[in-house]
Amino acid sequence: MSDVEDPDYCPPGHVRPSGNQPAPAEQDQSDTEESSESSEEEMDIVSNRMSRKGSYWAELPPTQAKTPSHNLLRSRSGPAPGFSTVSPIDAWKLFITDSILEEVLRCTNMEGRRVATNRGKEWKNLSKEELMAFIGLTILAGSEKNWDVPIRVLFGSPLHNPMYKATMSIGRFEDIRRLLRFDDKRTRASRLETDHMTAFRYIWDLFLVCRQKFIPSDCVTVDEQLVPFRGRTMFLQYMPSKPAKYGIKIFWVCDARTPYAIDGIVYTGRQPGEEVQKNLGENTVRQLCSGFRHTGRNITTDNFFTSVPLAEHLLEKGLTIVGTMRQNKPDIPPVMKASKSREVHSTEFGFNGSMTMISYIRKKGKAVLSTMHHSKMVDENSQKKKTEIILFYNQTKGGVDTVDQMVGYYTCTPGPWCWGITNARRHFLTELSKELVTPHMKSRLEGTPNLPTYITEAMGRCGVTKAANQQQERSTEGQQKRKRCQMCPRNKDRKATNCCWKCSTPVCNGHSQKQIVCDNCTQ
């Protein structure tokens, strides 16, 4: 029999119970009742912190000796080496490359010839310079917030910018806008069998060269953007929470510090012959962030993307995640669920390995959940007592929203008017549109000798005029025409001159209908 099992054994330093103390049997019974009550409480605590998937979320954080390796950034952020810009058009050419312009030119001219042949007309091929001028006028209309102004008013009204009429005719502008194409329409039907976005897929893939132009900071944001669109497409989305409601949905990963779009996926729904996709949000984050593996960056997401399996996957790839979670997720323990008994601005913590989950009551009956970090830091000085995780999430969640906001400020499609913004981006777009249209404006001025006066005046207001020697030649030609006009009897191209009403001598009167008298009769 061991010492523990011997009923007469008394450990050193302990006193045997006297007669007035309860008997050992009675004492054991009371200890058993207390231990059973405490064990029931412990079981309730354990079950309350156990999720439906069997993961336990402890109340106390783990001890951290040093910063985890997945929180260490191993590269600097900013423009990639070798991509420097001097003017707005230099920055524009980094993304709208010559390959994109050449493909648009090829497809647009092909469509223009097809339409012109069907109508019995001839199509004037679109040049690269003219295409850039068209894009420049479109950007100009957006920068001046003229999305709701008819094209004929922009080109014809003297109250609007003269750059429109000085760059190209209104008929040419409407032809380009109507016939602009991004793929070969003759082979589109066969490509639609495997890709719903075949009409724009090649140009989109060329545009994603933006992945190579910028090095992201320590935190990026994954979110969705709804591009307003009501045309005919098989993947049109309806989102009543968005201002536009109808459009094309794009999943973006953007830098959380600088509003830069790093990579994107156009949501086209289920492709032909493809099975129903599960865990769309989780798969989207994995695909967009595959290029950030083992870089120590953090991914901020909303409740459409965030899940515990995604956090575990990113930790294996050397990345962290901060994001809200929907309360119906099976990984959330009961203690984290919304409860009306909890006080407003109170926080409940849960720790599981390298993951942290909090439940913050921002208002009665609702909870906000997040993952990452390894402490229970709370801002006690503020009235709402938000945790470090909540503050970090609020600072980094707006990467995609900021990009969408910047696009919406100067959009070329109908949309709401935006107030209270700075003019730096508007000035950039205005200068860019001017640099895009100026070469074509000069070619039009030099290649068209008899432009109407109002067009040359509009070009002059835009800073495009003919050289001094060309103006002198034009004035010299005008003087020669006036001299020839005085030699009416010898000018076969002119009408016959009138005669003196006294002696019938032919006299030039400048083709006036008034009766004249020759010099001899006058004397």
Coordinates of C-alpha atoms in Angstrom, one line a residue:
M1 CA 0.0 0.0 0.0
S2 CA 1.4 3.4 -0.9
D3 CA 1.6 6.3 1.4
V4 CA -1.2 8.1 -0.5
E5 CA -3.6 5.2 0.0
D6 CA -2.8 4.7 3.8
P7 CA -5.6 6.3 5.8
D8 CA -3.4 6.8 8.8
Y9 CA -0.7 8.5 6.9
C10 CA -0.1 12.2 7.8
P11 CA 2.2 14.3 5.6
P12 CA 4.9 16.2 7.4
G13 CA 3.7 19.6 8.6
H14 CA 0.1 18.6 8.8
V15 CA -2.0 18.1 12.0
R16 CA -4.3 15.1 12.5
P17 CA -7.9 16.2 12.9
S18 CA -9.1 16.4 16.5
G19 CA -12.4 15.0 17.8
N20 CA -14.4 18.2 17.3
Q21 CA -13.6 18.1 13.6
P22 CA -15.7 16.2 11.2
A23 CA -15.0 12.6 10.6
P24 CA -12.9 11.6 7.7
A25 CA -15.8 10.1 5.9
E26 CA -17.9 13.3 6.4
Q27 CA -14.9 15.5 5.2
D28 CA -14.5 13.3 2.2
Q29 CA -18.1 13.7 1.3
S30 CA -18.0 17.5 1.5
D31 CA -14.8 17.6 -0.5
T32 CA -16.5 15.4 -3.1
E33 CA -19.5 17.7 -3.4
E34 CA -17.3 20.8 -3.8
S35 CA -15.1 19.1 -6.3
S36 CA -18.2 17.9 -8.3
E37 CA -19.6 21.5 -8.3
S38 CA -16.2 22.9 -9.4
S39 CA -15.9 20.1 -12.1
E40 CA -19.3 21.0 -13.4
E41 CA -18.3 24.7 -13.6
E42 CA -15.1 23.7 -15.4
M43 CA -17.1 21.6 -17.8
D44 CA -19.5 24.5 -18.5
I45 CA -16.5 26.7 -19.2
V46 CA -14.9 24.2 -21.4
S47 CA -18.1 23.5 -23.4
N48 CA -18.7 27.2 -23.7
R49 CA -15.3 27.7 -25.2
M50 CA -15.5 24.7 -27.5
S51 CA -16.6 25.2 -31.1
R52 CA -18.7 22.8 -33.0
K53 CA -15.6 21.6 -34.9
G54 CA -14.0 20.7 -31.6
S55 CA -11.4 23.5 -31.3
Y56 CA -10.9 25.0 -27.9
W57 CA -10.4 28.8 -27.4
A58 CA -8.6 29.5 -24.2
E59 CA -9.3 32.7 -22.2
L60 CA -5.6 33.5 -21.5
P61 CA -3.1 34.4 -24.3
P62 CA -0.1 32.2 -24.9
T63 CA 3.3 33.4 -23.8
Q64 CA 5.3 35.0 -26.6
A65 CA 9.1 35.1 -26.2
K66 CA 9.7 37.0 -29.5
T67 CA 7.9 38.3 -32.5
P68 CA 6.6 35.4 -34.7
S69 CA 8.4 35.0 -38.0
H70 CA 5.2 35.4 -40.0
N71 CA 4.9 39.0 -38.7
L72 CA 8.3 40.1 -40.1
L73 CA 8.2 42.0 -43.4
R74 CA 11.2 41.1 -45.6
S75 CA 10.9 43.7 -48.4
R76 CA 10.4 47.4 -48.8
S77 CA 7.2 48.8 -50.2
G78 CA 6.8 51.3 -53.1
P79 CA 7.3 51.4 -56.8
A80 CA 9.3 48.5 -58.2
P81 CA 12.9 49.2 -59.3
G82 CA 13.2 50.4 -62.8
F83 CA 9.8 52.0 -63.1
S84 CA 10.2 55.7 -62.8
T85 CA 7.8 58.4 -64.1
V86 CA 8.4 62.0 -65.1
S87 CA 5.0 63.1 -66.5
P88 CA 1.4 61.7 -66.2
I89 CA 1.7 60.0 -69.6
D90 CA 4.7 58.1 -68.4
A91 CA 2.7 56.7 -65.5
W92 CA -0.2 55.9 -67.9
K93 CA 2.1 54.0 -70.3
L94 CA 3.2 51.7 -67.5
F95 CA -0.2 50.1 -67.4
I96 CA -1.8 50.8 -70.9
T97 CA 1.1 49.2 -72.8
D98 CA 1.7 49.2 -76.6
S99 CA 0.5 45.5 -76.7
I100 CA -2.9 46.6 -75.4
L101 CA -3.2 49.5 -77.8
E102 CA -2.2 47.4 -80.8
E103 CA -4.8 44.7 -79.9
V104 CA -7.5 47.3 -79.6
L105 CA -6.5 48.9 -82.9
R106 CA -6.5 45.6 -84.7
C107 CA -9.9 44.5 -83.4
T108 CA -11.5 48.0 -83.8
N109 CA -10.3 48.4 -87.4
M110 CA -11.6 44.9 -88.2
E111 CA -15.0 45.7 -86.9
G112 CA -15.0 49.1 -88.6
R113 CA -14.3 47.5 -92.0
R114 CA -17.0 44.9 -91.5
V115 CA -19.7 47.4 -90.6
A116 CA -18.6 49.8 -93.4
T117 CA -18.7 47.0 -96.0
N118 CA -22.2 46.0 -95.0
R119 CA -23.3 49.7 -95.5
G120 CA -21.4 50.1 -98.8
K121 CA -19.0 52.6 -97.3
E122 CA -15.2 52.8 -96.7
W123 CA -13.7 52.7 -93.2
K124 CA -10.8 55.0 -92.4
N125 CA -8.4 53.0 -90.3
L126 CA -8.0 54.1 -86.7
S127 CA -4.4 55.0 -85.9
K128 CA -2.6 54.7 -82.6
E129 CA -2.4 58.4 -82.2
E130 CA -6.1 58.8 -82.9
L131 CA -7.0 56.0 -80.4
M132 CA -4.9 57.7 -77.7
A133 CA -6.7 61.0 -78.5
F134 CA -10.1 59.3 -78.1
I135 CA -9.0 57.9 -74.7
G136 CA -7.8 61.3 -73.7
L137 CA -11.1 62.9 -74.4
T138 CA -12.9 60.2 -72.4
I139 CA -10.6 60.8 -69.5
L140 CA -11.2 64.6 -69.9
A141 CA -15.0 64.1 -69.7
G142 CA -14.6 62.2 -66.5
S143 CA -12.2 64.7 -64.9
E144 CA -14.6 67.5 -65.7
K145 CA -17.6 65.5 -64.4
N146 CA -19.3 65.7 -67.7
W147 CA -20.7 62.1 -67.7
D148 CA -24.3 63.3 -68.0
V149 CA -23.6 65.9 -70.7
P150 CA -24.6 64.8 -74.3
I151 CA -21.7 64.4 -76.7
R152 CA -23.1 67.0 -79.1
V153 CA -23.2 69.6 -76.4
L154 CA -19.6 68.8 -75.4
F155 CA -18.4 69.3 -79.0
G156 CA -20.8 72.1 -80.0
S157 CA -21.4 74.4 -77.0
P158 CA -18.9 77.3 -76.6
L159 CA -19.3 77.0 -72.9
H160 CA -17.5 73.7 -72.7
N161 CA -13.8 72.9 -73.1
P162 CA -12.6 73.6 -76.7
M163 CA -10.3 70.6 -76.5
Y164 CA -13.2 68.3 -77.7
K165 CA -13.8 70.0 -81.1
A166 CA -10.2 70.8 -81.5
T167 CA -9.1 67.2 -81.3
M168 CA -11.5 65.4 -83.6
S169 CA -14.9 65.7 -85.3
I170 CA -18.0 64.6 -83.4
G171 CA -18.8 62.1 -86.1
R172 CA -15.4 60.4 -85.8
F173 CA -15.7 60.3 -82.0
E174 CA -19.1 58.6 -82.1
D175 CA -17.8 56.1 -84.7
I176 CA -14.9 55.1 -82.5
R177 CA -17.1 54.9 -79.4
R178 CA -19.6 52.7 -81.2
L179 CA -17.2 50.4 -82.9
L180 CA -14.5 50.0 -80.2
R181 CA -13.7 46.3 -79.8
F182 CA -11.3 44.3 -77.7
D183 CA -11.4 40.9 -79.4
D184 CA -12.0 39.2 -82.8
K185 CA -15.8 38.9 -83.1
R186 CA -15.5 36.2 -85.7
T187 CA -14.0 33.7 -83.3
R188 CA -15.9 34.8 -80.2
A189 CA -18.6 32.1 -80.4
S190 CA -16.1 29.3 -80.1
R191 CA -14.3 30.9 -77.2
L192 CA -17.5 31.5 -75.3
E193 CA -17.9 27.8 -74.9
T194 CA -15.1 27.8 -72.3
D195 CA -15.0 31.4 -71.0
H196 CA -17.8 33.9 -70.3
M197 CA -15.4 36.8 -70.3
T198 CA -13.8 36.0 -73.7
A199 CA -14.7 39.4 -75.2
F200 CA -12.3 41.1 -72.8
R201 CA -10.1 38.3 -71.4
Y202 CA -6.9 39.0 -73.5
I203 CA -6.9 42.7 -72.7
W204 CA -7.6 42.0 -69.0
D205 CA -4.6 39.6 -68.8
L206 CA -2.4 42.2 -70.4
F207 CA -3.6 44.9 -67.9
L208 CA -2.6 42.7 -65.0
V209 CA 1.0 43.7 -65.6
C210 CA 0.3 46.0 -62.6
R211 CA 1.4 43.1 -60.4
Q212 CA 5.0 43.8 -61.4
K213 CA 5.0 47.6 -61.0
F214 CA 4.5 47.9 -57.3
I215 CA 5.9 46.3 -54.1
P216 CA 3.1 46.2 -51.5
S217 CA 3.5 47.3 -47.9
D218 CA 3.1 45.1 -44.8
C219 CA -0.7 44.9 -45.1
V220 CA -3.0 44.3 -48.1
T221 CA -6.8 44.2 -48.3
V222 CA -9.0 41.7 -50.2
D223 CA -12.5 42.9 -51.0
E224 CA -15.0 43.2 -53.9
Q225 CA -15.8 46.1 -56.2
L226 CA -19.0 46.5 -58.3
V227 CA -18.3 48.3 -61.6
P228 CA -21.5 49.9 -62.7
F229 CA -22.8 48.2 -65.9
R230 CA -26.2 47.5 -67.4
G231 CA -25.2 46.0 -70.8
R232 CA -25.6 42.5 -72.0
T233 CA -23.4 40.0 -70.2
M234 CA -23.8 36.5 -68.7
F235 CA -22.2 37.5 -65.4
L236 CA -24.1 40.6 -64.5
Q237 CA -24.4 40.9 -60.7
Y238 CA -27.2 42.5 -58.6
M239 CA -26.0 43.8 -55.3
P240 CA -28.7 46.0 -53.6
S241 CA -26.3 47.2 -50.9
K242 CA -24.1 49.0 -53.6
P243 CA -25.1 52.4 -55.0
A244 CA -25.1 51.2 -58.6
K245 CA -26.9 47.9 -57.7
Y246 CA -26.1 46.3 -61.2
G247 CA -22.6 45.8 -62.6
I248 CA -19.6 43.5 -62.9
K249 CA -18.0 42.2 -59.7
I250 CA -14.2 42.2 -59.4
F251 CA -12.3 40.8 -56.4
W252 CA -9.3 43.0 -55.8
V253 CA -6.2 42.7 -53.6
C254 CA -5.0 46.3 -52.9
D255 CA -2.3 47.8 -50.7
A256 CA -3.8 48.9 -47.4
R257 CA -1.4 51.9 -47.0
T258 CA -1.3 53.1 -50.6
P259 CA -4.5 52.9 -52.8
Y260 CA -2.9 50.6 -55.5
A261 CA -4.6 47.7 -57.1
I262 CA -2.2 44.8 -57.1
D263 CA -4.2 41.9 -58.6
G264 CA -7.8 41.2 -59.5
I265 CA -10.3 38.5 -60.5
V266 CA -13.4 39.2 -62.5
Y267 CA -16.2 37.1 -61.1
T268 CA -17.9 35.4 -64.1
G269 CA -19.9 32.8 -62.3
R270 CA -19.6 29.1 -63.1
Q271 CA -17.8 28.6 -66.3
P272 CA -19.3 26.2 -68.9
G273 CA -18.7 22.6 -67.8
E274 CA -17.4 23.6 -64.4
E275 CA -18.7 22.1 -61.1
V276 CA -20.3 24.2 -58.5
Q277 CA -17.6 26.0 -56.5
K278 CA -17.6 25.8 -52.7
N279 CA -15.9 28.2 -50.3
L280 CA -15.6 31.0 -53.0
G281 CA -14.3 33.6 -50.6
E282 CA -11.6 31.4 -49.2
N283 CA -10.4 30.2 -52.6
T284 CA -10.4 33.8 -53.9
V285 CA -8.0 34.9 -51.1
R286 CA -5.8 31.9 -51.7
Q287 CA -5.5 32.8 -55.4
L288 CA -5.0 36.5 -55.0
C289 CA -2.4 36.2 -52.2
S290 CA -0.5 33.3 -53.7
G291 CA 2.3 35.7 -54.8
F292 CA 2.8 36.9 -51.2
R293 CA 3.9 33.6 -49.7
H294 CA 6.6 33.7 -46.9
T295 CA 6.8 37.5 -47.0
G296 CA 5.4 38.2 -43.6
R297 CA 2.5 40.3 -44.8
N298 CA -1.0 40.6 -43.3
I299 CA -4.3 40.1 -45.2
T300 CA -7.3 42.1 -44.1
T301 CA -10.7 40.7 -45.2
D302 CA -14.4 41.1 -44.4
N303 CA -16.8 38.4 -43.3
F304 CA -17.3 37.0 -46.8
F305 CA -13.7 35.7 -46.9
T306 CA -12.6 35.2 -43.3
S307 CA -12.6 31.7 -41.8
V308 CA -10.4 29.6 -39.4
P309 CA -9.3 27.2 -42.2
L310 CA -8.1 30.1 -44.3
A311 CA -6.2 31.5 -41.3
E312 CA -4.5 28.2 -40.8
H313 CA -3.6 27.9 -44.5
L314 CA -2.1 31.4 -44.5
L315 CA -0.1 30.7 -41.4
E316 CA 1.5 27.8 -43.2
K317 CA 2.4 30.2 -46.0
G318 CA 4.0 32.7 -43.7
L319 CA 1.1 35.2 -43.8
T320 CA -1.4 36.5 -41.2
I321 CA -5.0 37.5 -41.5
V322 CA -7.3 40.0 -39.7
G323 CA -11.0 40.0 -40.6
T324 CA -14.5 39.9 -39.4
M325 CA -16.4 36.6 -39.3
R326 CA -20.0 35.7 -39.7
Q327 CA -21.6 34.4 -36.5
N328 CA -22.8 31.2 -38.1
K329 CA -19.3 29.8 -38.7
P330 CA -18.8 26.4 -37.0
D331 CA -15.4 27.5 -35.6
I332 CA -16.9 30.1 -33.3
P333 CA -17.5 28.9 -29.7
P334 CA -20.7 29.8 -27.8
V335 CA -19.0 32.3 -25.6
M336 CA -18.2 34.4 -28.7
K337 CA -21.8 34.5 -30.0
A338 CA -23.9 37.6 -29.7
S339 CA -25.8 37.9 -26.3
K340 CA -28.1 40.6 -25.0
S341 CA -26.8 40.0 -21.5
R342 CA -23.4 41.3 -22.3
E343 CA -22.6 45.0 -21.8
V344 CA -22.1 47.3 -24.8
H345 CA -18.4 47.9 -25.6
S346 CA -17.3 44.7 -23.8
T347 CA -14.9 42.2 -25.3
E348 CA -14.4 38.5 -25.0
F349 CA -11.1 36.9 -25.9
G350 CA -10.2 33.4 -27.2
F351 CA -6.8 32.0 -28.0
N352 CA -6.0 28.9 -30.0
G353 CA -2.4 28.4 -30.9
S354 CA -1.3 31.3 -33.1
M355 CA -4.8 32.5 -33.6
T356 CA -6.8 35.0 -31.6
M357 CA -10.5 35.5 -31.7
I358 CA -12.4 38.3 -30.1
S359 CA -16.1 39.1 -29.7
Y360 CA -16.7 42.9 -29.4
I361 CA -20.1 44.3 -28.6
R362 CA -20.4 47.5 -30.6
K363 CA -24.1 47.7 -29.8
K364 CA -26.7 45.7 -27.9
G365 CA -27.2 42.2 -29.2
K366 CA -24.5 42.3 -31.9
A367 CA -20.9 41.1 -31.9
V368 CA -17.9 41.7 -34.3
L369 CA -15.3 38.9 -34.6
S370 CA -11.7 39.1 -35.7
T371 CA -8.6 36.9 -35.9
M372 CA -4.8 37.5 -35.4
H373 CA -2.7 39.2 -32.7
H374 CA -1.7 37.5 -29.4
S375 CA -2.6 39.9 -26.6
K376 CA -5.6 41.3 -24.8
M377 CA -4.8 44.9 -25.3
V378 CA -7.8 47.3 -25.0
D379 CA -7.8 51.0 -25.4
E380 CA -9.1 52.0 -21.9
N381 CA -8.8 55.7 -22.6
S382 CA -11.5 55.7 -25.3
Q383 CA -15.2 55.6 -24.6
K384 CA -15.8 52.6 -26.8
K385 CA -12.9 50.6 -25.4
K386 CA -11.9 49.0 -28.7
T387 CA -9.2 46.4 -28.7
E388 CA -5.9 46.5 -30.6
I389 CA -7.3 44.1 -33.2
I390 CA -10.4 46.3 -33.9
L391 CA -8.3 49.4 -34.3
F392 CA -5.9 47.6 -36.7
Y393 CA -8.8 46.2 -38.7
N394 CA -10.4 49.7 -39.1
Q395 CA -7.1 51.1 -40.3
T396 CA -6.4 48.5 -43.0
K397 CA -9.9 47.4 -44.2
G398 CA -10.3 50.3 -46.7
G399 CA -7.7 49.4 -49.4
V400 CA -10.2 48.3 -52.0
D401 CA -12.8 50.9 -50.9
T402 CA -10.3 53.7 -51.4
V403 CA -9.5 52.5 -54.9
D404 CA -13.2 52.2 -55.8
Q405 CA -13.8 55.7 -54.3
M406 CA -11.0 57.2 -56.5
V407 CA -12.5 55.6 -59.6
G408 CA -16.0 56.9 -58.8
Y409 CA -14.8 60.5 -58.3
Y410 CA -14.0 60.9 -62.0
T411 CA -16.0 58.2 -63.7
C412 CA -17.2 58.5 -67.3
T413 CA -20.4 56.6 -66.6
P414 CA -23.5 58.1 -64.9
G415 CA -23.2 58.3 -61.2
P416 CA -23.6 60.4 -58.1
W417 CA -21.8 63.8 -57.6
C418 CA -19.0 63.7 -55.1
W419 CA -18.2 66.6 -52.9
G420 CA -15.4 67.6 -50.5
I421 CA -12.5 66.2 -52.4
T422 CA -9.1 67.5 -53.3
N423 CA -8.1 68.5 -56.9
A424 CA -4.8 66.7 -57.1
R425 CA -6.2 63.7 -59.0
R426 CA -8.3 65.9 -61.2
H427 CA -5.3 67.9 -62.3
F428 CA -3.4 64.7 -63.0
L429 CA -6.2 63.4 -65.2
T430 CA -6.5 66.8 -67.0
E431 CA -2.8 66.9 -67.8
L432 CA -2.9 63.3 -68.9
S433 CA -5.8 63.9 -71.3
K434 CA -4.0 66.9 -72.7
E435 CA -0.8 65.0 -73.4
L436 CA -2.8 62.2 -75.1
V437 CA -4.8 64.4 -77.5
T438 CA -2.1 67.0 -78.3
P439 CA -0.2 64.9 -80.9
H440 CA -3.4 64.1 -82.9
M441 CA -4.5 67.7 -82.6
K442 CA -1.2 68.8 -84.2
S443 CA -1.5 66.2 -87.0
R444 CA -5.1 67.4 -87.7
L445 CA -4.0 71.0 -87.9
E446 CA -1.0 70.3 -90.2
G447 CA -2.8 67.7 -92.4
T448 CA -6.0 69.6 -93.0
P449 CA -5.4 72.9 -94.8
N450 CA -8.9 74.3 -94.8
L451 CA -10.1 73.8 -91.3
P452 CA -12.9 76.1 -90.2
T453 CA -12.0 79.1 -88.2
Y454 CA -13.8 78.0 -85.0
I455 CA -11.8 74.8 -84.9
T456 CA -8.4 76.6 -85.4
E457 CA -9.4 79.0 -82.6
A458 CA -10.3 76.1 -80.4
M459 CA -6.9 74.6 -81.1
G460 CA -5.2 77.9 -80.3
R461 CA -7.0 77.9 -76.9
C462 CA -5.5 74.5 -76.3
G463 CA -2.0 75.7 -77.1
V464 CA -1.8 74.1 -80.6
T465 CA -1.0 76.6 -83.4
K466 CA 0.8 76.6 -86.7
A467 CA 4.4 77.6 -87.0
A468 CA 5.3 81.2 -87.9
N469 CA 6.5 80.3 -91.4
Q470 CA 3.3 78.4 -92.1
Q471 CA 1.2 81.4 -91.1
Q472 CA 3.3 83.7 -93.4
E473 CA 2.8 81.3 -96.3
R474 CA -0.9 81.3 -95.7
S475 CA -1.0 85.1 -95.6
T476 CA 1.1 85.3 -98.8
E477 CA -1.3 82.9 -100.6
G478 CA -4.2 85.2 -99.5
Q479 CA -2.5 88.2 -101.0
Q480 CA -1.9 86.5 -104.3
K481 CA -5.5 85.6 -104.5
R482 CA -6.5 89.2 -104.0
K483 CA -4.1 90.3 -106.8
R484 CA -5.6 87.8 -109.2
C485 CA -9.0 89.0 -108.3
Q486 CA -8.1 92.5 -109.5
M487 CA -7.2 91.0 -113.0
C488 CA -10.7 89.9 -113.7
P489 CA -10.6 90.3 -117.6
R490 CA -7.7 87.8 -117.8
N491 CA -9.0 85.4 -115.1
K492 CA -10.9 82.6 -116.8
D493 CA -12.0 81.1 -113.5
R494 CA -13.8 84.3 -112.5
K495 CA -17.1 85.7 -113.8
A496 CA -17.1 88.3 -116.6
T497 CA -16.5 91.8 -115.4
N498 CA -19.1 94.5 -115.7
C499 CA -19.0 97.4 -118.1
C500 CA -19.1 101.1 -117.8
W501 CA -22.7 102.3 -118.1
K502 CA -21.6 105.3 -120.2
C503 CA -19.1 103.9 -122.7
S504 CA -19.5 100.1 -122.2
T505 CA -15.8 99.7 -121.3
P506 CA -15.1 96.5 -119.3
V507 CA -14.3 97.5 -115.7
C508 CA -13.7 95.3 -112.6
N509 CA -16.0 96.3 -109.8
G510 CA -15.1 93.4 -107.4
H511 CA -18.1 91.5 -108.7
S512 CA -20.5 94.0 -107.2
Q513 CA -24.0 94.4 -108.6
K514 CA -23.8 98.2 -108.5
Q515 CA -23.4 100.2 -111.7
I516 CA -19.9 101.6 -112.2
V517 CA -18.2 104.3 -114.4
C518 CA -14.8 103.9 -115.9
D519 CA -12.0 106.3 -115.2
N520 CA -12.3 108.1 -118.6
C521 CA -16.0 108.8 -118.1
T522 CA -15.4 109.9 -114.6
Q523 CA -12.8 112.5 -115.7

